[in-house]
């Protein structure tokens, strides 16, 4: 009795195998990246290598890390011991919603600006380090910009002020 393999990749099936690999490779890479973010957060390591975008608040320039993936948003600025005054983090969500933030494992006092799609600041909230108090947007937004506490106030920026930059460009 001869044995026959249960499954064999024949020549016509090879393009399908290549297609599956090309589809699965980016998903695997994304999963590994998310796993690294989670591992870094669990070990108390801050996220320092997220993509960046330049924003403006009038004549003031902001160098913002951009957190778009759920795990990146979850870690945010946790475990950072310092941050230059012109830097911050822009959280980008898929859909406008009431966004709520807290400061678990966040060592810096921050101000969160809840920002509408057109760059208008909806509301600002000061947040204290290591607090689990929830701070929410007053209406649905897709963007939240966290800066060192006092950055907005020192520049006279408040609800109704406008931010500009690539994320707020008209669609």
PDB file of N, CA and C in Angstrom, residues 95-130:
ATOM      1  N   UNK A  95     -13.425  57.355  14.484  1.00  0.00           N
ATOM      2  CA  UNK A  95     -14.701  58.060  14.385  1.00  0.00           C
ATOM      3  C   UNK A  95     -14.817  59.087  15.509  1.00  0.00           C
ATOM      4  N   UNK A  96     -15.521  60.191  15.268  1.00  0.00           N
ATOM      5  CA  UNK A  96     -15.778  61.116  16.384  1.00  0.00           C
ATOM      6  C   UNK A  96     -16.604  60.421  17.461  1.00  0.00           C
ATOM      7  N   UNK A  97     -16.213  60.636  18.705  1.00  0.00           N
ATOM      8  CA  UNK A  97     -16.926  60.074  19.859  1.00  0.00           C
ATOM      9  C   UNK A  97     -16.532  60.901  21.078  1.00  0.00           C
ATOM     10  N   UNK A  98     -17.239  60.724  22.168  1.00  0.00           N
ATOM     11  CA  UNK A  98     -16.813  61.337  23.422  1.00  0.00           C
ATOM     12  C   UNK A  98     -15.567  60.585  23.863  1.00  0.00           C
ATOM     13  N   UNK A  99     -14.438  61.264  23.874  1.00  0.00           N
ATOM     14  CA  UNK A  99     -13.160  60.651  24.239  1.00  0.00           C
ATOM     15  C   UNK A  99     -12.868  60.970  25.702  1.00  0.00           C
ATOM     16  N   UNK A 100     -12.476  59.968  26.460  1.00  0.00           N
ATOM     17  CA  UNK A 100     -12.151  60.146  27.880  1.00  0.00           C
ATOM     18  C   UNK A 100     -10.741  59.625  28.142  1.00  0.00           C
ATOM     19  N   UNK A 101      -9.979  60.413  28.901  1.00  0.00           N
ATOM     20  CA  UNK A 101      -8.592  60.074  29.206  1.00  0.00           C
ATOM     21  C   UNK A 101      -8.362  60.075  30.702  1.00  0.00           C
ATOM     22  N   UNK A 102      -7.387  59.272  31.137  1.00  0.00           N
ATOM     23  CA  UNK A 102      -6.941  59.273  32.518  1.00  0.00           C
ATOM     24  C   UNK A 102      -5.424  59.229  32.501  1.00  0.00           C
ATOM     25  N   UNK A 103      -4.808  59.196  33.678  1.00  0.00           N
ATOM     26  CA  UNK A 103      -3.359  59.352  33.762  1.00  0.00           C
ATOM     27  C   UNK A 103      -2.664  58.159  34.421  1.00  0.00           C
ATOM     28  N   UNK A 104      -3.244  56.981  34.325  1.00  0.00           N
ATOM     29  CA  UNK A 104      -2.606  55.798  34.898  1.00  0.00           C
ATOM     30  C   UNK A 104      -1.187  55.662  34.339  1.00  0.00           C
ATOM     31  N   UNK A 105      -0.222  55.464  35.209  1.00  0.00           N
ATOM     32  CA  UNK A 105       1.189  55.289  34.847  1.00  0.00           C
ATOM     33  C   UNK A 105       1.783  56.470  34.082  1.00  0.00           C
ATOM     34  N   UNK A 106       1.136  57.615  34.131  1.00  0.00           N
ATOM     35  CA  UNK A 106       1.639  58.816  33.465  1.00  0.00           C
ATOM     36  C   UNK A 106       2.244  59.721  34.524  1.00  0.00           C
ATOM     37  N   UNK A 107       3.516  60.028  34.375  1.00  0.00           N
ATOM     38  CA  UNK A 107       4.282  60.711  35.406  1.00  0.00           C
ATOM     39  C   UNK A 107       4.285  62.225  35.261  1.00  0.00           C
ATOM     40  N   UNK A 108       3.911  62.731  34.096  1.00  0.00           N
ATOM     41  CA  UNK A 108       3.949  64.170  33.821  1.00  0.00           C
ATOM     42  C   UNK A 108       2.577  64.802  33.995  1.00  0.00           C
ATOM     43  N   UNK A 109       2.485  66.006  34.561  1.00  0.00           N
ATOM     44  CA  UNK A 109       1.205  66.712  34.529  1.00  0.00           C
ATOM     45  C   UNK A 109       0.950  67.184  33.091  1.00  0.00           C
ATOM     46  N   UNK A 110      -0.223  66.886  32.577  1.00  0.00           N
ATOM     47  CA  UNK A 110      -0.540  67.179  31.174  1.00  0.00           C
ATOM     48  C   UNK A 110      -1.830  67.978  31.068  1.00  0.00           C
ATOM     49  N   UNK A 111      -1.973  68.651  29.927  1.00  0.00           N
ATOM     50  CA  UNK A 111      -3.252  69.237  29.527  1.00  0.00           C
ATOM     51  C   UNK A 111      -3.686  68.525  28.264  1.00  0.00           C
ATOM     52  N   UNK A 112      -4.931  68.068  28.240  1.00  0.00           N
ATOM     53  CA  UNK A 112      -5.489  67.429  27.045  1.00  0.00           C
ATOM     54  C   UNK A 112      -6.381  68.434  26.333  1.00  0.00           C
ATOM     55  N   UNK A 113      -6.129  68.593  25.046  1.00  0.00           N
ATOM     56  CA  UNK A 113      -6.990  69.411  24.190  1.00  0.00           C
ATOM     57  C   UNK A 113      -7.815  68.456  23.350  1.00  0.00           C
ATOM     58  N   UNK A 114      -9.123  68.513  23.496  1.00  0.00           N
ATOM     59  CA  UNK A 114     -10.029  67.706  22.683  1.00  0.00           C
ATOM     60  C   UNK A 114     -10.337  68.540  21.445  1.00  0.00           C
ATOM     61  N   UNK A 115     -10.027  67.987  20.271  1.00  0.00           N
ATOM     62  CA  UNK A 115      -9.969  68.781  19.042  1.00  0.00           C
ATOM     63  C   UNK A 115     -10.911  68.230  17.972  1.00  0.00           C
ATOM     64  N   UNK A 116     -11.704  69.134  17.377  1.00  0.00           N
ATOM     65  CA  UNK A 116     -12.625  68.777  16.288  1.00  0.00           C
ATOM     66  C   UNK A 116     -11.835  68.503  15.003  1.00  0.00           C
ATOM     67  N   UNK A 117     -12.492  67.908  14.027  1.00  0.00           N
ATOM     68  CA  UNK A 117     -11.846  67.571  12.752  1.00  0.00           C
ATOM     69  C   UNK A 117     -11.201  68.771  12.066  1.00  0.00           C
ATOM     70  N   UNK A 118     -11.757  69.964  12.254  1.00  0.00           N
ATOM     71  CA  UNK A 118     -11.203  71.146  11.582  1.00  0.00           C
ATOM     72  C   UNK A 118     -10.083  71.816  12.385  1.00  0.00           C
ATOM     73  N   UNK A 119      -9.686  71.214  13.522  1.00  0.00           N
ATOM     74  CA  UNK A 119      -8.606  71.763  14.333  1.00  0.00           C
ATOM     75  C   UNK A 119      -9.061  72.671  15.456  1.00  0.00           C
ATOM     76  N   UNK A 120     -10.363  72.893  15.593  1.00  0.00           N
ATOM     77  CA  UNK A 120     -10.875  73.749  16.661  1.00  0.00           C
ATOM     78  C   UNK A 120     -10.815  73.003  17.999  1.00  0.00           C
ATOM     79  N   UNK A 121     -10.239  73.662  19.008  1.00  0.00           N
ATOM     80  CA  UNK A 121     -10.194  73.070  20.346  1.00  0.00           C
ATOM     81  C   UNK A 121     -11.597  73.140  20.951  1.00  0.00           C
ATOM     82  N   UNK A 122     -12.151  71.980  21.284  1.00  0.00           N
ATOM     83  CA  UNK A 122     -13.489  71.887  21.863  1.00  0.00           C
ATOM     84  C   UNK A 122     -13.426  72.215  23.354  1.00  0.00           C
ATOM     85  N   UNK A 123     -12.497  71.589  24.050  1.00  0.00           N
ATOM     86  CA  UNK A 123     -12.274  71.892  25.472  1.00  0.00           C
ATOM     87  C   UNK A 123     -10.883  71.433  25.875  1.00  0.00           C
ATOM     88  N   UNK A 124     -10.403  72.018  26.964  1.00  0.00           N
ATOM     89  CA  UNK A 124      -9.096  71.697  27.535  1.00  0.00           C
ATOM     90  C   UNK A 124      -9.295  71.211  28.958  1.00  0.00           C
ATOM     91  N   UNK A 125      -8.505  70.208  29.371  1.00  0.00           N
ATOM     92  CA  UNK A 125      -8.552  69.744  30.757  1.00  0.00           C
ATOM     93  C   UNK A 125      -7.142  69.503  31.262  1.00  0.00           C
ATOM     94  N   UNK A 126      -6.863  69.992  32.467  1.00  0.00           N
ATOM     95  CA  UNK A 126      -5.602  69.697  33.138  1.00  0.00           C
ATOM     96  C   UNK A 126      -5.748  68.362  33.838  1.00  0.00           C
ATOM     97  N   UNK A 127      -4.706  67.528  33.726  1.00  0.00           N
ATOM     98  CA  UNK A 127      -4.741  66.186  34.310  1.00  0.00           C
ATOM     99  C   UNK A 127      -3.515  65.998  35.202  1.00  0.00           C
ATOM    100  N   UNK A 128      -3.736  65.403  36.340  1.00  0.00           N
ATOM    101  CA  UNK A 128      -2.671  65.197  37.319  1.00  0.00           C
ATOM    102  C   UNK A 128      -2.012  63.827  37.140  1.00  0.00           C
ATOM    103  N   UNK A 129      -0.698  63.764  37.368  1.00  0.00           N
ATOM    104  CA  UNK A 129       0.023  62.489  37.213  1.00  0.00           C
ATOM    105  C   UNK A 129      -0.567  61.381  38.083  1.00  0.00           C
ATOM    106  N   UNK A 130      -0.530  60.173  37.536  1.00  0.00           N
ATOM    107  CA  UNK A 130      -0.886  58.935  38.232  1.00  0.00           C
ATOM    108  C   UNK A 130      -2.331  58.887  38.725  1.00  0.00           C
TER     109      UNK A 130
END
